[in-house]
PDB file of C-alpha atoms in Angstrom:
ATOM      1  CA  MET A   1      31.117 -22.140  -2.430  1.00 47.00           C
ATOM      2  CA  SER A   2      28.881 -24.458  -0.465  1.00 60.00           C
ATOM      3  CA  ASP A   3      31.123 -24.978   2.552  1.00 89.00           C
ATOM      4  CA  TRP A   4      28.406 -23.847   4.894  1.00 96.00           C
ATOM      5  CA  ILE A   5      26.159 -26.733   3.917  1.00 96.00           C
ATOM      6  CA  ASP A   6      28.974 -29.258   4.202  1.00 96.00           C
ATOM      7  CA  THR A   7      29.245 -28.271   7.859  1.00 96.00           C
ATOM      8  CA  VAL A   8      25.922 -29.957   8.551  1.00 98.00           C
ATOM      9  CA  ALA A   9      26.201 -33.370  10.198  1.00 98.00           C
ATOM     10  CA  TRP A  10      23.570 -35.234   8.191  1.00 97.00           C
ATOM     11  CA  ASN A  11      22.391 -38.489   9.742  1.00 96.00           C
ATOM     12  CA  ALA A  12      22.657 -41.910   8.079  1.00 95.00           C
ATOM     13  CA  GLU A  13      19.608 -41.074   5.940  1.00 96.00           C
ATOM     14  CA  GLY A  14      21.095 -37.743   4.882  1.00 97.00           C
ATOM     15  CA  LEU A  15      18.688 -35.789   7.094  1.00 98.00           C
ATOM     16  CA  VAL A  16      18.878 -33.283   9.904  1.00 98.00           C
ATOM     17  CA  PRO A  17      16.075 -32.289  12.298  1.00 98.00           C
ATOM     18  CA  ALA A  18      14.906 -28.691  11.891  1.00 98.00           C
ATOM     19  CA  VAL A  19      12.969 -26.772  14.516  1.00 98.00           C
ATOM     20  CA  ALA A  20      10.804 -23.873  13.357  1.00 98.00           C
ATOM     21  CA  GLN A  21      10.259 -21.120  15.898  1.00 98.00           C
ATOM     22  CA  ASP A  22       7.903 -18.193  15.441  1.00 97.00           C
ATOM     23  CA  ALA A  23      10.112 -15.119  15.319  1.00 97.00           C
ATOM     24  CA  ALA A  24       7.496 -12.850  16.844  1.00 96.00           C
ATOM     25  CA  SER A  25       6.008 -14.951  19.640  1.00 96.00           C
ATOM     26  CA  GLY A  26       8.974 -17.238  20.280  1.00 97.00           C
ATOM     27  CA  GLU A  27       6.634 -20.211  20.130  1.00 97.00           C
ATOM     28  CA  VAL A  28       8.172 -23.467  18.922  1.00 98.00           C
ATOM     29  CA  LEU A  29       5.948 -24.348  15.988  1.00 98.00           C
ATOM     30  CA  MET A  30       7.157 -27.701  14.706  1.00 98.00           C
ATOM     31  CA  LEU A  31      10.009 -30.110  14.210  1.00 98.00           C
ATOM     32  CA  ALA A  32      10.504 -31.458  10.721  1.00 98.00           C
ATOM     33  CA  TRP A  33      13.384 -32.917   8.720  1.00 98.00           C
ATOM     34  CA  MET A  34      15.592 -31.526   5.997  1.00 98.00           C
ATOM     35  CA  ASN A  35      17.852 -33.119   3.461  1.00 98.00           C
ATOM     36  CA  ARG A  36      20.570 -31.161   1.730  1.00 98.00           C
ATOM     37  CA  GLU A  37      18.282 -29.928  -1.012  1.00 98.00           C
ATOM     38  CA  ALA A  38      15.626 -28.789   1.466  1.00 98.00           C
ATOM     39  CA  LEU A  39      18.165 -26.715   3.380  1.00 98.00           C
ATOM     40  CA  GLU A  40      19.667 -25.283   0.193  1.00 97.00           C
ATOM     41  CA  ARG A  41      16.236 -24.284  -1.102  1.00 98.00           C
ATOM     42  CA  THR A  42      15.250 -22.847   2.269  1.00 98.00           C
ATOM     43  CA  VAL A  43      18.306 -20.631   2.327  1.00 98.00           C
ATOM     44  CA  ALA A  44      18.130 -19.662  -1.357  1.00 97.00           C
ATOM     45  CA  SER A  45      14.405 -18.860  -1.339  1.00 97.00           C
ATOM     46  CA  GLY A  46      13.946 -17.582   2.200  1.00 98.00           C
ATOM     47  CA  GLU A  47      11.003 -19.944   2.614  1.00 98.00           C
ATOM     48  CA  ALA A  48      11.071 -23.168   4.598  1.00 98.00           C
ATOM     49  CA  HIS A  49      11.426 -26.437   2.714  1.00 98.00           C
ATOM     50  CA  TYR A  50      11.492 -29.809   4.420  1.00 98.00           C
ATOM     51  CA  TRP A  51      11.869 -33.471   3.573  1.00 98.00           C
ATOM     52  CA  SER A  52       8.824 -35.609   4.184  1.00 96.00           C
ATOM     53  CA  ARG A  53      10.021 -38.947   5.551  1.00 95.00           C
ATOM     54  CA  SER A  54       6.599 -40.533   5.041  1.00 93.00           C
ATOM     55  CA  ARG A  55       6.174 -39.347   1.469  1.00 94.00           C
ATOM     56  CA  LYS A  56       9.897 -39.420   0.701  1.00 96.00           C
ATOM     57  CA  ALA A  57       9.591 -36.098  -1.040  1.00 97.00           C
ATOM     58  CA  LEU A  58      10.854 -32.565  -0.821  1.00 97.00           C
ATOM     59  CA  TRP A  59       8.135 -30.377   0.539  1.00 95.00           C
ATOM     60  CA  LYS A  60       7.775 -26.632   0.457  1.00 97.00           C
ATOM     61  CA  LYS A  61       5.911 -25.638   3.575  1.00 96.00           C
ATOM     62  CA  GLY A  62       2.608 -24.116   2.578  1.00 93.00           C
ATOM     63  CA  GLU A  63       2.884 -25.029  -1.085  1.00 92.00           C
ATOM     64  CA  THR A  64      -0.799 -25.842  -1.327  1.00 88.00           C
ATOM     65  CA  SER A  65      -2.159 -24.566   1.996  1.00 87.00           C
ATOM     66  CA  GLY A  66      -0.547 -21.130   1.763  1.00 90.00           C
ATOM     67  CA  HIS A  67       0.898 -21.639   5.273  1.00 91.00           C
ATOM     68  CA  VAL A  68       4.305 -20.557   4.083  1.00 96.00           C
ATOM     69  CA  GLN A  69       7.106 -19.947   6.576  1.00 97.00           C
ATOM     70  CA  ARG A  70       9.309 -16.958   5.761  1.00 98.00           C
ATOM     71  CA  VAL A  71      12.724 -17.645   7.177  1.00 98.00           C
ATOM     72  CA  LEU A  72      14.337 -14.758   9.025  1.00 98.00           C
ATOM     73  CA  GLU A  73      17.257 -16.653  10.515  1.00 98.00           C
ATOM     74  CA  VAL A  74      18.926 -20.051  10.142  1.00 98.00           C
ATOM     75  CA  ARG A  75      20.949 -21.447  13.041  1.00 98.00           C
ATOM     76  CA  ILE A  76      22.811 -24.669  13.629  1.00 98.00           C
ATOM     77  CA  ASP A  77      23.777 -26.201  16.938  1.00 98.00           C
ATOM     78  CA  CYS A  78      27.145 -26.965  18.506  1.00 97.00           C
ATOM     79  CA  ASP A  79      27.315 -30.428  16.939  1.00 96.00           C
ATOM     80  CA  ALA A  80      25.909 -29.207  13.600  1.00 98.00           C
ATOM     81  CA  ASP A  81      23.268 -31.915  13.773  1.00 98.00           C
ATOM     82  CA  ALA A  82      20.193 -29.780  14.390  1.00 98.00           C
ATOM     83  CA  VAL A  83      18.864 -26.693  12.609  1.00 98.00           C
ATOM     84  CA  LEU A  84      16.801 -23.868  14.079  1.00 98.00           C
ATOM     85  CA  LEU A  85      14.716 -21.613  11.839  1.00 98.00           C
ATOM     86  CA  ARG A  86      13.199 -18.372  13.081  1.00 98.00           C
ATOM     87  CA  VAL A  87      10.191 -17.859  10.867  1.00 98.00           C
ATOM     88  CA  GLU A  88       7.185 -15.745  10.115  1.00 97.00           C
ATOM     89  CA  SER A  89       4.263 -18.126   9.858  1.00 90.00           C
ATOM     90  CA  VAL A  90       2.379 -16.461   7.046  1.00 85.00           C
ATOM     91  CA  LYS A  91      -1.163 -17.432   7.913  1.00 85.00           C
ATOM     92  CA  GLY A  92      -0.397 -18.179  11.525  1.00 89.00           C
ATOM     93  CA  ILE A  93      -0.782 -21.927  11.081  1.00 93.00           C
ATOM     94  CA  ALA A  94       2.086 -24.408  11.248  1.00 94.00           C
ATOM     95  CA  CYS A  95       0.246 -27.662  11.905  1.00 94.00           C
ATOM     96  CA  HIS A  96      -1.555 -29.853   9.399  1.00 91.00           C
ATOM     97  CA  THR A  97      -4.348 -30.154  11.968  1.00 93.00           C
ATOM     98  CA  GLY A  98      -5.051 -26.463  11.463  1.00 93.00           C
ATOM     99  CA  ARG A  99      -3.457 -25.343  14.698  1.00 95.00           C
ATOM    100  CA  ARG A 100      -0.908 -22.591  15.221  1.00 95.00           C
ATOM    101  CA  ARG A 101       1.773 -25.093  16.180  1.00 97.00           C
ATOM    102  CA  CYS A 102       2.302 -28.833  16.132  1.00 97.00           C
ATOM    103  CA  PHE A 103       3.171 -28.972  19.845  1.00 98.00           C
ATOM    104  CA  PHE A 104      -0.419 -28.580  20.976  1.00 98.00           C
ATOM    105  CA  ASN A 105      -0.445 -31.578  23.336  1.00 98.00           C
ATOM    106  CA  ARG A 106       0.631 -30.946  26.913  1.00 98.00           C
ATOM    107  CA  LEU A 107       1.296 -33.632  29.491  1.00 98.00           C
ATOM    108  CA  GLU A 108      -1.037 -33.032  32.423  1.00 98.00           C
ATOM    109  CA  GLY A 109      -1.798 -34.774  35.680  1.00 95.00           C
ATOM    110  CA  ALA A 110       0.490 -36.500  38.150  1.00 92.00           C
ATOM    111  CA  GLY A 111       1.680 -39.939  39.135  1.00 86.00           C
ATOM    112  CA  GLY A 112      -0.373 -42.669  37.471  1.00 84.00           C
ATOM    113  CA  GLU A 113      -2.891 -40.219  36.054  1.00 93.00           C
ATOM    114  CA  ARG A 114      -0.901 -38.439  33.408  1.00 96.00           C
ATOM    115  CA  ARG A 115      -2.329 -37.803  29.961  1.00 96.00           C
ATOM    116  CA  TRP A 116      -1.759 -35.655  26.891  1.00 97.00           C
ATOM    117  CA  VAL A 117      -4.255 -32.819  26.610  1.00 97.00           C
ATOM    118  CA  ALA A 118      -4.710 -30.715  23.471  1.00 97.00           C
ATOM    119  CA  THR A 119      -4.399 -27.129  24.671  1.00 97.00           C
ATOM    120  CA  ASP A 120      -4.680 -25.226  21.389  1.00 96.00           C
ATOM    121  CA  PRO A 121      -7.764 -24.585  19.281  1.00 95.00           C
ATOM    122  CA  VAL A 122      -8.086 -25.538  15.633  1.00 95.00           C
ATOM    123  CA  ILE A 123      -7.976 -22.273  13.724  1.00 92.00           C
ATOM    124  CA  ALA A 124      -8.073 -23.405  10.100  1.00 85.00           C
ATOM    125  CA  SER A 125      -9.306 -26.531   8.376  1.00 73.00           C
ATOM    126  CA  GLY A 126      -6.441 -28.971   8.223  1.00 56.00           C
ATOM    127  CA  ASP A 127      -4.631 -30.130   5.122  1.00 56.00           C
ATOM    128  CA  ALA A 128      -2.645 -33.237   5.921  1.00 47.00           C
ATOM    129  CA  SER A 129      -0.952 -33.233   2.546  1.00 48.00           C
ATOM    130  CA  ASP A 130       0.728 -29.912   3.198  1.00 55.00           C
ATOM    131  CA  ALA A 131       1.078 -29.019   6.815  1.00 53.00           C
TER     132      ALA A 131
ATOM    133  CA  MET B   1      -0.857 -46.562  33.939  1.00 47.00           C
ATOM    134  CA  SER B   2       1.806 -45.593  31.436  1.00 60.00           C
ATOM    135  CA  ASP B   3      -0.475 -44.981  28.463  1.00 89.00           C
ATOM    136  CA  TRP B   4       0.885 -41.496  28.018  1.00 96.00           C
ATOM    137  CA  ILE B   5       4.358 -42.801  27.274  1.00 96.00           C
ATOM    138  CA  ASP B   6       3.053 -45.418  24.867  1.00 96.00           C
ATOM    139  CA  THR B   7       1.652 -42.555  22.785  1.00 96.00           C
ATOM    140  CA  VAL B   8       5.193 -41.543  21.822  1.00 98.00           C
ATOM    141  CA  ALA B   9       6.200 -42.619  18.319  1.00 98.00           C
ATOM    142  CA  TRP B  10       9.747 -43.799  19.076  1.00 97.00           C
ATOM    143  CA  ASN B  11      11.990 -44.157  16.041  1.00 96.00           C
ATOM    144  CA  ALA B  12      13.678 -47.386  14.951  1.00 95.00           C
ATOM    145  CA  GLU B  13      16.341 -46.870  17.650  1.00 96.00           C
ATOM    146  CA  GLY B  14      13.691 -46.296  20.320  1.00 97.00           C
ATOM    147  CA  LEU B  15      14.419 -42.571  20.461  1.00 98.00           C
ATOM    148  CA  VAL B  16      12.536 -39.319  20.021  1.00 98.00           C
ATOM    149  CA  PRO B  17      14.035 -35.851  19.472  1.00 98.00           C
ATOM    150  CA  ALA B  18      13.438 -33.451  22.359  1.00 98.00           C
ATOM    151  CA  VAL B  19      13.705 -29.679  22.081  1.00 98.00           C
ATOM    152  CA  ALA B  20      14.430 -27.710  25.246  1.00 98.00           C
ATOM    153  CA  GLN B  21      13.124 -24.162  25.315  1.00 98.00           C
ATOM    154  CA  ASP B  22      13.872 -21.622  28.025  1.00 97.00           C
ATOM    155  CA  ALA B  23      10.549 -20.937  29.717  1.00 97.00           C
ATOM    156  CA  ALA B  24      11.441 -17.364  30.594  1.00 96.00           C
ATOM    157  CA  SER B  25      13.171 -16.075  27.451  1.00 96.00           C
ATOM    158  CA  GLY B  26      11.574 -18.392  24.914  1.00 97.00           C
ATOM    159  CA  GLU B  27      15.007 -19.156  23.539  1.00 97.00           C
ATOM    160  CA  VAL B  28      15.436 -22.587  21.970  1.00 98.00           C
ATOM    161  CA  LEU B  29      18.328 -23.992  23.961  1.00 98.00           C
ATOM    162  CA  MET B  30      19.108 -27.384  22.462  1.00 98.00           C
ATOM    163  CA  LEU B  31      17.879 -30.468  20.686  1.00 98.00           C
ATOM    164  CA  ALA B  32      18.746 -33.795  22.244  1.00 98.00           C
ATOM    165  CA  TRP B  33      17.342 -37.308  22.186  1.00 98.00           C
ATOM    166  CA  MET B  34      15.312 -39.313  24.660  1.00 98.00           C
ATOM    167  CA  ASN B  35      14.592 -42.969  25.010  1.00 98.00           C
ATOM    168  CA  ARG B  36      11.668 -44.222  27.037  1.00 98.00           C
ATOM    169  CA  GLU B  37      13.601 -44.228  30.292  1.00 98.00           C
ATOM    170  CA  ALA B  38      14.874 -40.690  29.742  1.00 98.00           C
ATOM    171  CA  LEU B  39      11.346 -39.396  29.219  1.00 98.00           C
ATOM    172  CA  GLU B  40       9.996 -41.351  32.188  1.00 97.00           C
ATOM    173  CA  ARG B  41      12.731 -40.002  34.461  1.00 98.00           C
ATOM    174  CA  THR B  42      12.265 -36.478  33.148  1.00 98.00           C
ATOM    175  CA  VAL B  43       8.581 -36.560  33.967  1.00 98.00           C
ATOM    176  CA  ALA B  44       9.002 -38.338  37.317  1.00 97.00           C
ATOM    177  CA  SER B  45      11.816 -36.104  38.550  1.00 97.00           C
ATOM    178  CA  GLY B  46      10.930 -32.812  36.902  1.00 98.00           C
ATOM    179  CA  GLU B  47      14.504 -32.556  35.628  1.00 98.00           C
ATOM    180  CA  ALA B  48      15.567 -33.183  32.042  1.00 98.00           C
ATOM    181  CA  HIS B  49      17.146 -36.521  31.201  1.00 98.00           C
ATOM    182  CA  TYR B  50      18.349 -37.426  27.727  1.00 98.00           C
ATOM    183  CA  TRP B  51      19.905 -40.310  25.867  1.00 98.00           C
ATOM    184  CA  SER B  52      23.420 -39.755  24.591  1.00 96.00           C
ATOM    185  CA  ARG B  53      23.669 -41.391  21.179  1.00 95.00           C
ATOM    186  CA  SER B  54      27.455 -41.076  21.161  1.00 93.00           C
ATOM    187  CA  ARG B  55      27.966 -42.511  24.630  1.00 94.00           C
ATOM    188  CA  LYS B  56      24.937 -44.803  24.423  1.00 96.00           C
ATOM    189  CA  ALA B  57      23.983 -43.833  27.929  1.00 97.00           C
ATOM    190  CA  LEU B  58      21.200 -42.190  29.851  1.00 97.00           C
ATOM    191  CA  TRP B  59      22.265 -38.735  30.830  1.00 95.00           C
ATOM    192  CA  LYS B  60      20.821 -36.403  33.431  1.00 97.00           C
ATOM    193  CA  LYS B  61      21.369 -32.909  32.171  1.00 96.00           C
ATOM    194  CA  GLY B  62      23.686 -31.106  34.550  1.00 93.00           C
ATOM    195  CA  GLU B  63      24.575 -34.182  36.567  1.00 92.00           C
ATOM    196  CA  THR B  64      28.200 -33.099  36.926  1.00 88.00           C
ATOM    197  CA  SER B  65      28.125 -29.524  35.610  1.00 87.00           C
ATOM    198  CA  GLY B  66      25.168 -28.396  37.694  1.00 90.00           C
ATOM    199  CA  HIS B  67      23.487 -27.069  34.536  1.00 91.00           C
ATOM    200  CA  VAL B  68      20.276 -28.819  35.440  1.00 96.00           C
ATOM    201  CA  GLN B  69      17.088 -28.124  33.493  1.00 97.00           C
ATOM    202  CA  ARG B  70      13.960 -27.918  35.633  1.00 98.00           C
ATOM    203  CA  VAL B  71      11.066 -29.007  33.474  1.00 98.00           C
ATOM    204  CA  LEU B  72       7.959 -26.837  33.722  1.00 98.00           C
ATOM    205  CA  GLU B  73       6.047 -28.337  30.818  1.00 98.00           C
ATOM    206  CA  VAL B  74       6.252 -31.373  28.536  1.00 98.00           C
ATOM    207  CA  ARG B  75       4.618 -31.239  25.115  1.00 98.00           C
ATOM    208  CA  ILE B  76       4.391 -33.636  22.216  1.00 98.00           C
ATOM    209  CA  ASP B  77       3.646 -32.803  18.603  1.00 98.00           C
ATOM    210  CA  CYS B  78       0.797 -33.810  16.312  1.00 97.00           C
ATOM    211  CA  ASP B  79       2.586 -36.971  15.142  1.00 96.00           C
ATOM    212  CA  ALA B  80       3.863 -37.780  18.651  1.00 98.00           C
ATOM    213  CA  ASP B  81       7.380 -38.037  17.244  1.00 98.00           C
ATOM    214  CA  ALA B  82       8.903 -34.930  18.801  1.00 98.00           C
ATOM    215  CA  VAL B  83       8.951 -33.655  22.387  1.00 98.00           C
ATOM    216  CA  LEU B  84       9.124 -30.048  23.568  1.00 98.00           C
ATOM    217  CA  LEU B  85      10.294 -29.206  27.076  1.00 98.00           C
ATOM    218  CA  ARG B  86       9.839 -25.779  28.609  1.00 98.00           C
ATOM    219  CA  VAL B  87      12.630 -25.513  31.141  1.00 98.00           C
ATOM    220  CA  GLU B  88      14.376 -23.360  33.663  1.00 97.00           C
ATOM    221  CA  SER B  89      18.043 -23.573  32.855  1.00 90.00           C
ATOM    222  CA  VAL B  90      19.443 -23.551  36.369  1.00 85.00           C
ATOM    223  CA  LYS B  91      22.792 -21.899  35.781  1.00 85.00           C
ATOM    224  CA  GLY B  92      21.778 -20.339  32.490  1.00 89.00           C
ATOM    225  CA  ILE B  93      23.960 -22.671  30.431  1.00 93.00           C
ATOM    226  CA  ALA B  94      22.618 -25.358  28.120  1.00 94.00           C
ATOM    227  CA  CYS B  95      25.594 -25.991  25.868  1.00 94.00           C
ATOM    228  CA  HIS B  96      28.663 -28.092  26.606  1.00 91.00           C
ATOM    229  CA  THR B  97      30.707 -25.252  25.068  1.00 93.00           C
ATOM    230  CA  GLY B  98      29.698 -23.077  28.012  1.00 93.00           C
ATOM    231  CA  ARG B  99      27.163 -21.030  26.071  1.00 95.00           C
ATOM    232  CA  ARG B 100      23.588 -20.256  27.008  1.00 95.00           C
ATOM    233  CA  ARG B 101      22.259 -22.352  24.142  1.00 97.00           C
ATOM    234  CA  CYS B 102      23.562 -24.842  21.615  1.00 97.00           C
ATOM    235  CA  PHE B 103      22.156 -22.884  18.650  1.00 98.00           C
ATOM    236  CA  PHE B 104      24.855 -20.237  18.783  1.00 98.00           C
ATOM    237  CA  ASN B 105      25.822 -20.451  15.086  1.00 98.00           C
ATOM    238  CA  ARG B 106      23.891 -18.235  12.700  1.00 98.00           C
ATOM    239  CA  LEU B 107      24.085 -18.436   8.924  1.00 98.00           C
ATOM    240  CA  GLU B 108      25.251 -15.066   7.632  1.00 98.00           C
ATOM    241  CA  GLY B 109      26.073 -13.590   4.253  1.00 95.00           C
ATOM    242  CA  ALA B 110      24.431 -14.065   0.885  1.00 92.00           C
ATOM    243  CA  GLY B 111      24.823 -16.003  -2.327  1.00 86.00           C
ATOM    244  CA  GLY B 112      28.181 -17.745  -2.504  1.00 84.00           C
ATOM    245  CA  GLU B 113      29.505 -16.056   0.621  1.00 93.00           C
ATOM    246  CA  ARG B 114      27.478 -17.679   3.329  1.00 96.00           C
ATOM    247  CA  ARG B 115      29.079 -18.890   6.537  1.00 96.00           C
ATOM    248  CA  TRP B 116      28.179 -19.908  10.074  1.00 97.00           C
ATOM    249  CA  VAL B 117      29.048 -17.247  12.632  1.00 97.00           C
ATOM    250  CA  ALA B 118      29.065 -17.858  16.379  1.00 97.00           C
ATOM    251  CA  THR B 119      26.891 -15.105  17.813  1.00 97.00           C
ATOM    252  CA  ASP B 120      26.864 -15.998  21.492  1.00 96.00           C
ATOM    253  CA  PRO B 121      29.626 -15.575  24.074  1.00 95.00           C
ATOM    254  CA  VAL B 122      31.058 -18.379  26.167  1.00 95.00           C
ATOM    255  CA  ILE B 123      29.794 -17.769  29.683  1.00 92.00           C
ATOM    256  CA  ALA B 124      31.117 -20.756  31.605  1.00 85.00           C
ATOM    257  CA  SER B 125      33.938 -23.178  31.046  1.00 73.00           C
ATOM    258  CA  GLY B 126      32.606 -26.080  29.034  1.00 56.00           C
ATOM    259  CA  ASP B 127      32.202 -29.636  30.205  1.00 56.00           C
ATOM    260  CA  ALA B 128      31.856 -31.899  27.208  1.00 47.00           C
ATOM    261  CA  SER B 129      31.038 -34.904  29.345  1.00 48.00           C
ATOM    262  CA  ASP B 130      27.891 -33.294  30.701  1.00 55.00           C
ATOM    263  CA  ALA B 131      26.462 -30.562  28.556  1.00 53.00           C
TER     264      ALA B 131
END
């Protein structure tokens, strides 16, 4: 039975956005995309797989970097068009820039003086090919 | 100066996915979409605005329901193609089904017996026109 996966409202490209949240800290680590195979493999293996839109390839998170995400929980939203993963971020790095999370840029300032400021340090050397 | 908004990597439809996270609990509440105007209004007003893809309309969260999201922080990811809002969910409801969050369905079971199970109670009567 694969009814559960047929519930997902894939977009016109057969993809769904997936948010990875650190299960321990609650931090939102990243937003990536999944196709059907990525979600199936994520659920079957317990490790996050995504679809790279730029490389047009299935991508196991941490395949070369070792920054694997162990998936503790898979959720879907009310419209079934977004996925939420609660994960353990094995080496504590989610971002290909070597940061803990991809959302490291915060909007600061006011009025006409707003700008994005990187708030998080680089912990590990980045590996753009395998975030 | 609107440089900060020009940093955003809008998709082909001029949209970017935006994740709203409860600033107090850390709970991921919802994923919605923003166009340029929605993000500008969110930042200018301090209250979350989104773009409804189904209604093709700008949408102030809570405009009729009162379930306003006060925005404490706006973040953007490494590729500038996803936004993260840390919000106060004014009446504690983010979902149009009347639940605290839209991600109320958890994948449960194993092997061929997996299914989505709603884990969260309905707190308020829903208002589909204004989640």
